[in-house]
mmCIF file of C-alpha atoms (C1' of nucleotides) in Angstrom:
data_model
loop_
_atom_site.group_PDB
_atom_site.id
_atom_site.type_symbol
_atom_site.label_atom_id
_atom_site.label_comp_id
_atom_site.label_asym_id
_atom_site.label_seq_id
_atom_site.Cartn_x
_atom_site.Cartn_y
_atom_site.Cartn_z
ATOM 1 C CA UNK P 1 -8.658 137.548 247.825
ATOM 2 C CA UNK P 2 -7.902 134.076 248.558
ATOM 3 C CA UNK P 3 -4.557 132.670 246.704
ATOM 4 C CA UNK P 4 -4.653 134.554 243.351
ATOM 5 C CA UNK P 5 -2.149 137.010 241.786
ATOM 6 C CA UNK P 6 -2.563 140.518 242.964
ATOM 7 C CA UNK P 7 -1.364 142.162 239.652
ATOM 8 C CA UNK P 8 -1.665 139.400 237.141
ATOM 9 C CA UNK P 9 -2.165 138.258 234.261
ATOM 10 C CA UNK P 10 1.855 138.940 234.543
ATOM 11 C CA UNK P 11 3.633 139.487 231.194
ATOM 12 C CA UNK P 12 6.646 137.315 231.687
ATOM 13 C CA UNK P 13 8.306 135.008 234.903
ATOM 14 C CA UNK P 14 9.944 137.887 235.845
ATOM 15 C CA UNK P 15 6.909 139.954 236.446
ATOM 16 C CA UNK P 16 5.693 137.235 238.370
ATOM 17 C CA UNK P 17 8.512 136.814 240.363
ATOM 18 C CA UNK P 18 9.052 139.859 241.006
ATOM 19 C CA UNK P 19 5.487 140.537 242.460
ATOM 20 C CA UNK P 20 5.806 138.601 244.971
ATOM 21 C CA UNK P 21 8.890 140.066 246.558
ATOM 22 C CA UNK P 22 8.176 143.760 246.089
ATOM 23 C CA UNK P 23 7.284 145.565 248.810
ATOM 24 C CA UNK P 24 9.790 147.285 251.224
ATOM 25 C CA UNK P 25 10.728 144.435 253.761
ATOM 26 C CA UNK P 26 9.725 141.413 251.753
ATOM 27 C CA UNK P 27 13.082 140.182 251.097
ATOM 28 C CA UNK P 28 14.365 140.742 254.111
ATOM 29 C CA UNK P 29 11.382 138.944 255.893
ATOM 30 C CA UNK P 30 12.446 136.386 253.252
ATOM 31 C CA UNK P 31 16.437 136.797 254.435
ATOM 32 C CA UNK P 32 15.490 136.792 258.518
ATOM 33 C CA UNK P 33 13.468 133.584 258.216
ATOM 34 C CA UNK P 34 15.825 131.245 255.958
ATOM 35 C CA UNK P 35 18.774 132.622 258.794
ATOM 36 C CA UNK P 36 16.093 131.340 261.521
ATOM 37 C CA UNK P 37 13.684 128.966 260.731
ATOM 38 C CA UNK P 38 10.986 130.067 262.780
ATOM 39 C CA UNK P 39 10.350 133.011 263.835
ATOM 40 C CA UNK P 40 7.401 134.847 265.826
ATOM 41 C CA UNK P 41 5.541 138.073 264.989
ATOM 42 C CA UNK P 42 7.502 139.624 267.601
ATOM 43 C CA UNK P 43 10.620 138.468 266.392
ATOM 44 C CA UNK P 44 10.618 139.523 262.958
ATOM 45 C CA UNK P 45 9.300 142.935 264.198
ATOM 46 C CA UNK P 46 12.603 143.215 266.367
ATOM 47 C CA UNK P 47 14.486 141.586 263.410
ATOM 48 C CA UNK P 48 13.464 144.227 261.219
ATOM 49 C CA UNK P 49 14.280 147.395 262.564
ATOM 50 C CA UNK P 50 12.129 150.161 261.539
ATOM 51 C CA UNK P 51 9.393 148.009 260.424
ATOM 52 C CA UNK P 52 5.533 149.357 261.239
ATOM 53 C CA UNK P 53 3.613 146.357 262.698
ATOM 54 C CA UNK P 54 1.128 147.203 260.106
ATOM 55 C CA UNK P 55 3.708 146.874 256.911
ATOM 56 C CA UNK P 56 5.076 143.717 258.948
ATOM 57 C CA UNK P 57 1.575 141.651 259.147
ATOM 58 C CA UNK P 58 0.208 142.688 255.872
ATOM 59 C CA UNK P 59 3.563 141.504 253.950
ATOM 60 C CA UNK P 60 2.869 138.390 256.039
ATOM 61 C CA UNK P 61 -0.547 137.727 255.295
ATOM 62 C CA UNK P 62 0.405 138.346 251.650
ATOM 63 C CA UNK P 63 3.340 136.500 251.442
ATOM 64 C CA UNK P 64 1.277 133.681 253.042
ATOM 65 C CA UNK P 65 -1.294 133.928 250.399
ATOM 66 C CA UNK P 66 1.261 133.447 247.640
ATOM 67 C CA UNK P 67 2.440 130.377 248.820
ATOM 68 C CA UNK P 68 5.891 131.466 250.310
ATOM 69 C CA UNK P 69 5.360 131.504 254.406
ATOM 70 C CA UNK P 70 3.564 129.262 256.667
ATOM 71 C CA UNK P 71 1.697 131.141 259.300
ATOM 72 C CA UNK P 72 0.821 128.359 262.314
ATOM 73 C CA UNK P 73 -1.472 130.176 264.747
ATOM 74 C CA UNK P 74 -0.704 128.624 268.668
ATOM 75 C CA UNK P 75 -4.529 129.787 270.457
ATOM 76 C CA UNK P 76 -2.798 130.333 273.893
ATOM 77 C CA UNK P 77 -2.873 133.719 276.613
ATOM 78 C CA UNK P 78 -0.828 135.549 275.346
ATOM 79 C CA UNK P 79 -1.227 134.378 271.848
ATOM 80 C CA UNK P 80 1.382 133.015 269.628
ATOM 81 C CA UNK P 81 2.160 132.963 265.826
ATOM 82 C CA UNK P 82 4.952 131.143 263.897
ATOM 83 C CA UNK P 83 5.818 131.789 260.930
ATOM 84 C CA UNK P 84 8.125 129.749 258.548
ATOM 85 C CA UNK P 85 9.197 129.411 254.933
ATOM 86 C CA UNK P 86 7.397 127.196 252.914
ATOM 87 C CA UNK P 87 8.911 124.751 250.400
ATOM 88 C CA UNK P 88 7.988 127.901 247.484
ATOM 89 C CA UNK P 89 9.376 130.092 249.949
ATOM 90 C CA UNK P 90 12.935 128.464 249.943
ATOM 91 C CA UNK P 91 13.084 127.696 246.672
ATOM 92 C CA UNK P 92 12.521 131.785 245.848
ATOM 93 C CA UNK P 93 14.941 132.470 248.434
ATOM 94 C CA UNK P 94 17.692 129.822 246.072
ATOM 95 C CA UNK P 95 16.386 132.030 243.260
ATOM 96 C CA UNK P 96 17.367 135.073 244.781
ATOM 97 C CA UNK P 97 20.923 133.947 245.404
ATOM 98 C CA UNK P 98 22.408 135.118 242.164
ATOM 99 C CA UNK P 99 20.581 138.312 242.709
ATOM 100 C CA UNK P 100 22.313 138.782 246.060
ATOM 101 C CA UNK P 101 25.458 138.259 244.837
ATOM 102 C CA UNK P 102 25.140 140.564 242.127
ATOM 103 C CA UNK P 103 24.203 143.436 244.324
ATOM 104 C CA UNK P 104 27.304 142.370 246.811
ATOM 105 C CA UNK P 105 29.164 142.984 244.106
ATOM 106 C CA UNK P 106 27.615 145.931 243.325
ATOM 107 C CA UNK P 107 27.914 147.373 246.834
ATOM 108 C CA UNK P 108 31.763 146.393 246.566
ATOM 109 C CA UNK P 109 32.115 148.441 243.346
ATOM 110 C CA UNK P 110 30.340 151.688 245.263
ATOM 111 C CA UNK P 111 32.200 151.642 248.061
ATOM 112 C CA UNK P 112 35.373 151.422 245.634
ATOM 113 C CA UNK P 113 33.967 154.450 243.773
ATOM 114 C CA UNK P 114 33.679 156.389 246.297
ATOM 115 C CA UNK P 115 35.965 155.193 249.644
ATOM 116 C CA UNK P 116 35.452 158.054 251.762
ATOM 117 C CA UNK P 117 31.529 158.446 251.533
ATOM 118 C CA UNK P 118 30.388 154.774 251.485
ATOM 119 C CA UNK P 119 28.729 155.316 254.988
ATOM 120 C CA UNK P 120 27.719 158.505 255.066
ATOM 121 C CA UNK P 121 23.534 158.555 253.829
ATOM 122 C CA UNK U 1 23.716 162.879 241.081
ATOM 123 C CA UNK U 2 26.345 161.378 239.191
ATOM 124 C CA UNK U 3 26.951 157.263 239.821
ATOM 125 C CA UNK U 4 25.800 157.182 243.282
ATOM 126 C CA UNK U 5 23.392 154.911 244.872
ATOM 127 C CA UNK U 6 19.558 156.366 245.214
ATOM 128 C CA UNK U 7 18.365 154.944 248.199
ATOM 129 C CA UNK U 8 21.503 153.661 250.330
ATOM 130 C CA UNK U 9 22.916 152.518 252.337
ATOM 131 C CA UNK U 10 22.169 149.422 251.941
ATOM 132 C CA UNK U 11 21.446 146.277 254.373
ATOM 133 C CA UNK U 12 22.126 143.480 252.492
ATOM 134 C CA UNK U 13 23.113 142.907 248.508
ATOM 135 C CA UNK U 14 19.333 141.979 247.687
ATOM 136 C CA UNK U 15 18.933 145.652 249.178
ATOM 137 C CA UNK U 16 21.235 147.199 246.864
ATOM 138 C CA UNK U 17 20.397 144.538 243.317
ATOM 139 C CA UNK U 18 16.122 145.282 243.967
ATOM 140 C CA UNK U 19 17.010 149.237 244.431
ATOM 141 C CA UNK U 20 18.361 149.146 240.548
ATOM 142 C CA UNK U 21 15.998 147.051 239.563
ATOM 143 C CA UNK U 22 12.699 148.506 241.330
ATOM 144 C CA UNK U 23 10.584 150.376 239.131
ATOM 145 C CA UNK U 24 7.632 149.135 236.899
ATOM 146 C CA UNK U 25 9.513 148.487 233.701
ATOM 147 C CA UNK U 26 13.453 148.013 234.443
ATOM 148 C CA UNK U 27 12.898 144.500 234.423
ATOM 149 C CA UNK U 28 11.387 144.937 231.211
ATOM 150 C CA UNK U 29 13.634 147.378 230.178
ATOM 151 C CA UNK U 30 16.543 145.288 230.834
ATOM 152 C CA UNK U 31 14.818 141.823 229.001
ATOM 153 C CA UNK U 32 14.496 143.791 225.590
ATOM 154 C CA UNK U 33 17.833 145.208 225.569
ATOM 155 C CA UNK U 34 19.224 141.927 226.198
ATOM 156 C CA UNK U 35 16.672 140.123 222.775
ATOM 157 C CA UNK U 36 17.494 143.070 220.927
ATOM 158 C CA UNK U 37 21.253 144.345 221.691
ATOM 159 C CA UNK U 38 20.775 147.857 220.490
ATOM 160 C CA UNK U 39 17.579 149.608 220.312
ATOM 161 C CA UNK U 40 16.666 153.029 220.313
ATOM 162 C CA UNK U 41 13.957 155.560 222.245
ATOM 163 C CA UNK U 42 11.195 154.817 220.194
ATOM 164 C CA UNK U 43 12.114 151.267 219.250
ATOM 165 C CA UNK U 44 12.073 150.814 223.497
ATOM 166 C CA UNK U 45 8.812 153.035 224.044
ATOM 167 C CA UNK U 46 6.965 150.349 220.893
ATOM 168 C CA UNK U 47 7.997 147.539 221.980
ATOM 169 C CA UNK U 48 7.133 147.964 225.947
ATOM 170 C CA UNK U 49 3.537 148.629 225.429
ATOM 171 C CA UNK U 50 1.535 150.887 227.764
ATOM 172 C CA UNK U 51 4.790 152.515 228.822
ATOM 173 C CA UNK U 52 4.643 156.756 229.395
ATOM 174 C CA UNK U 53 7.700 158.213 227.719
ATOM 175 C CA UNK U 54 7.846 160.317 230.903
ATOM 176 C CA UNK U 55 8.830 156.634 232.694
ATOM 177 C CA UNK U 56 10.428 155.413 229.785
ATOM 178 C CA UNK U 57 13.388 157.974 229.980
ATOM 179 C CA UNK U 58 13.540 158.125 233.592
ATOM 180 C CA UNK U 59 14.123 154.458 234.593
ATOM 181 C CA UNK U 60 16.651 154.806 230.991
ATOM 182 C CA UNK U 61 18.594 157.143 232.942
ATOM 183 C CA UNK U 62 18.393 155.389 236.386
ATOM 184 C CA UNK U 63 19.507 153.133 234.527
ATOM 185 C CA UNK U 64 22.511 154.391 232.806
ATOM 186 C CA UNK U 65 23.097 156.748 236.167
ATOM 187 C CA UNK U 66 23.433 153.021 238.187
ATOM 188 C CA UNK U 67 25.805 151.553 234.961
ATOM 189 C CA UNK U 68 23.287 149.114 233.565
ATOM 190 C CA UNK U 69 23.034 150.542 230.305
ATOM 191 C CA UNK U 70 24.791 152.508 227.815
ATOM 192 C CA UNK U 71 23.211 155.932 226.341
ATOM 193 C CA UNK U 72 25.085 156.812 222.777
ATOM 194 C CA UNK U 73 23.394 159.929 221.434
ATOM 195 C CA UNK U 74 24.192 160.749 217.499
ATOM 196 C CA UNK U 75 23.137 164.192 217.073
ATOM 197 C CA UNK U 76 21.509 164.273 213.944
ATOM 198 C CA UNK U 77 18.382 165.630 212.712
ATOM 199 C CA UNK U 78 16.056 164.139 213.487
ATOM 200 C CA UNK U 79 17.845 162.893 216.424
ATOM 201 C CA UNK U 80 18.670 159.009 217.029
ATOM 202 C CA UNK U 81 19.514 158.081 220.647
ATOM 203 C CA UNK U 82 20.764 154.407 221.374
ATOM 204 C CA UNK U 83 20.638 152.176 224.080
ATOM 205 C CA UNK U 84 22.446 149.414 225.099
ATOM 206 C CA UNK U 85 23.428 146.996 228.110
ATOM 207 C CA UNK U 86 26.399 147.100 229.656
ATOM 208 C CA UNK U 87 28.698 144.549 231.190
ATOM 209 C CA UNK U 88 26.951 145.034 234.582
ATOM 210 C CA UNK U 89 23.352 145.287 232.611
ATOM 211 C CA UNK U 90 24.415 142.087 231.137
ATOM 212 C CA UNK U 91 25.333 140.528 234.252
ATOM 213 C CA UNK U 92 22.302 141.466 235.811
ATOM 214 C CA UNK U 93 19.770 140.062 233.613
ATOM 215 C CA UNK U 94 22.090 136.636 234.344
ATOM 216 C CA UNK U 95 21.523 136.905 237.758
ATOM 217 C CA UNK U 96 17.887 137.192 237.090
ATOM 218 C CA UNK U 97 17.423 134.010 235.253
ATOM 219 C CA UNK U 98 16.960 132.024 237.918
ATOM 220 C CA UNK U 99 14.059 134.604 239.628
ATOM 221 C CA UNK U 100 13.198 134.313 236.008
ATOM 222 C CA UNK U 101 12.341 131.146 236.198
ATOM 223 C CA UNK U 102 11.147 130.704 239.860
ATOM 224 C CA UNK U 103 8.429 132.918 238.236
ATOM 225 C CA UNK U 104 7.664 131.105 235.364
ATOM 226 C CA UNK U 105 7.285 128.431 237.485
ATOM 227 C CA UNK U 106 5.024 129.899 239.343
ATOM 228 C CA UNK U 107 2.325 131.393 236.605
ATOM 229 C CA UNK U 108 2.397 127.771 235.811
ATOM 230 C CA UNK U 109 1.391 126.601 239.435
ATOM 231 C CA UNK U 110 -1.165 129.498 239.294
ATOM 232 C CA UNK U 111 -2.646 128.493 235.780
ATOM 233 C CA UNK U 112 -2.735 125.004 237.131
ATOM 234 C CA UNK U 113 -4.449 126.279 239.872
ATOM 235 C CA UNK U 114 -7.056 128.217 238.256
ATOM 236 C CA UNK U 115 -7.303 126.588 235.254
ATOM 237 C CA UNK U 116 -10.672 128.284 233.856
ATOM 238 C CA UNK U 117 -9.439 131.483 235.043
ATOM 239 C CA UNK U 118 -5.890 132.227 233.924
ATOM 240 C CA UNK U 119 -6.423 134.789 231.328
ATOM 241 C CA UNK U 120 -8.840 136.803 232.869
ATOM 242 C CA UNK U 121 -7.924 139.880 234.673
ATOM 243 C "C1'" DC I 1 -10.382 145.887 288.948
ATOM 244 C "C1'" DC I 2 -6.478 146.875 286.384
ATOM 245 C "C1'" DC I 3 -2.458 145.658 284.114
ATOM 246 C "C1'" DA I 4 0.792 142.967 281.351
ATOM 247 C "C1'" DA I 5 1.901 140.563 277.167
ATOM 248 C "C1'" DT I 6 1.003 139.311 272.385
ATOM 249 C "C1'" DA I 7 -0.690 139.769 267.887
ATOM 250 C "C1'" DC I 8 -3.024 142.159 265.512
ATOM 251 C "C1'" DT I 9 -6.713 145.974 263.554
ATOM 252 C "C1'" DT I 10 -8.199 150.426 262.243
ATOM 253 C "C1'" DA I 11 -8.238 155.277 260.928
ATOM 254 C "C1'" DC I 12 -5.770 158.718 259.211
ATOM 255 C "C1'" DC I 13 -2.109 160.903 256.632
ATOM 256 C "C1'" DA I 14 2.144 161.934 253.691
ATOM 257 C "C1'" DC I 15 4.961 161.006 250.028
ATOM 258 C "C1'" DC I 16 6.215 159.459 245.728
ATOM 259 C "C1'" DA I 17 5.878 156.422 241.691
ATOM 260 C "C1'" DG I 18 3.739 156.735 237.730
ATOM 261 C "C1'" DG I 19 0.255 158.542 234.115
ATOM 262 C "C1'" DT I 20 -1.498 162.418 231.007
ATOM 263 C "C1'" DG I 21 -1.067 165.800 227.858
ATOM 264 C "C1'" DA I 22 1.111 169.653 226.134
ATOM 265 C "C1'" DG I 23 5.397 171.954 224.887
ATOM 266 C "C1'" DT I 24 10.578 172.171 223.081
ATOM 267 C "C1'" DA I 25 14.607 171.781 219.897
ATOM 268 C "C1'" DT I 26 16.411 170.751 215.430
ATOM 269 C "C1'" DT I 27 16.571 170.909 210.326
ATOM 270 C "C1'" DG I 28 15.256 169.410 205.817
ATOM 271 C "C1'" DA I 29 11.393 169.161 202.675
ATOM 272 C "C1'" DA I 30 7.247 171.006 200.561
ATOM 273 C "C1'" DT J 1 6.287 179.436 206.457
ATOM 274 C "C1'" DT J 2 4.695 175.238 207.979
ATOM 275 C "C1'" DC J 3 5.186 170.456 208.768
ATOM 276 C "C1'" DA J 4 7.296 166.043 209.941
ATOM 277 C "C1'" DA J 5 10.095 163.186 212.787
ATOM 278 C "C1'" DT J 6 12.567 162.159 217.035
ATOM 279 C "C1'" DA J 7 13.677 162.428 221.708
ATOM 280 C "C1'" DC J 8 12.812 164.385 225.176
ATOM 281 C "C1'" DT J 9 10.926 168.063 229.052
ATOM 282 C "C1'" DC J 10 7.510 170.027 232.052
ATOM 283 C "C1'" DA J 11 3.358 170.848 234.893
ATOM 284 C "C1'" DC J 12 -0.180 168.700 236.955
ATOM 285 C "C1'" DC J 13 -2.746 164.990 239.032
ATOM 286 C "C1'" DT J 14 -4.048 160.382 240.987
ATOM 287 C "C1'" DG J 15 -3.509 156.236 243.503
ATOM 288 C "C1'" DG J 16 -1.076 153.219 246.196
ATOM 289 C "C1'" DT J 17 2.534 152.224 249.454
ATOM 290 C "C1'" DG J 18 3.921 152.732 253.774
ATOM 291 C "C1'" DG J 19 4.143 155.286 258.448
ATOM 292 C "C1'" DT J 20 1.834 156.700 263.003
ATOM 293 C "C1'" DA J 21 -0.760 156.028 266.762
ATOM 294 C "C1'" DA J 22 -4.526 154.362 269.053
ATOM 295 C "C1'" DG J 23 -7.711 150.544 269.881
ATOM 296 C "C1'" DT J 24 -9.072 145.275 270.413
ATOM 297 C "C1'" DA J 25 -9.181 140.489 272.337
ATOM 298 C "C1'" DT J 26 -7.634 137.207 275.755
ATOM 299 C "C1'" DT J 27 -6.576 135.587 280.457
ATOM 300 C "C1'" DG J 28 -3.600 135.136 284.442
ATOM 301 C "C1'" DG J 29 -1.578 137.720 288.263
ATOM 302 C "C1'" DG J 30 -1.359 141.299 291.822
#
DNA sequence: CCCAATACTTACCACCAGGTGAGTATTGAA
DNA sequence: TTCAATACTCACCTGGTGGTAAGTATTGGG
């Protein structure tokens, strides 16, 4: 349970890339800390809205174990914990780039499609 | 039911680029239609081994639902059913390369890692 | 003594993604 | 009449992901 791949042996890069990023708010954790550096537990949790605290600290811890957040524990009353991309952590975030651009793009061509019902759920 | 968007609206373009991509083989999907061009059902179901046809022609019409790939049926006997990528497939699987290769780069960090232990499950 | 604040931790539950296995439609060949 | 081949379609089930809500640990302040 330490720092090994939770679904490997993974069949291509993709796979493994894709791993670590599924789950429901691991990009955006990913997203909320490149826009802030560091962030506490709290603050991600208000970041995120709609976000369990259980979902938010297990994607953490995970996240942490692959190598993509730093999690720097402050022992004070009340405690405090930082958390903060690592260098694997940006360089996934550069890798998602072209990914987020795409689905911009994609968004653009919905709302296009269908102008009158691009907000409604 | 038609073209619209499955699980929007959507926060961010990552949002709306991992919704068409989420499920357990569309990345796979997606990486064989691009080696191959054109390849039909069964060709698909072969070549992505351990894959339920149920699956199979779900995420295929996800797929073709969200414009990522073409669906030409020729109704013969016994029937032939080909799939394709289309523009927006194909730009997709471009803006994957480089998670792509974040990934690969990471099953190497992994096998360097664990070097003993990189095959087994 | 109790509460506030923070960061969890735990138990429980619902939903849905995905797997399994059987059935369908079509028509030519044996 | 039955079978083969292809591409589904359907009913059923399991497991995992994620949500909810309550509990824990710590210590200073009122």
């Amino acid at each position: 349970m330490a720092a090994e791949a939770r679904r490997g042996p993974y069949i291509c890069g993709l796979d493994a890339a894709m791993d670590v990023v599924s789950g429901k708010w691991k990009s955006l954790i990913l997203w909320e800390l490149h826009h802030h550096g560091v962030r506490r537990f709290g603050e991600l949790r208000r970041g995120l809205p709609g976000v369990s605290e259980k979902m938010l600290i297990q994607h953490l811890r995970e996240m942490a174990e692959d190598g993509l957040v730093h999690r720097e524990v402050y022992r004070e009353v009340p405690p405090r914990v930082e958390y903060s991309l690592t260098e694997h952590g940006t360089s996934l975030n550069e890798a998602l780039r072209a990914l987020g651009a795409w689905g911009t793009a994609r968004r653009q061509r919905l709302a296009a499609e269908t102008p009158l019902n691009q907000v409604a759920g």
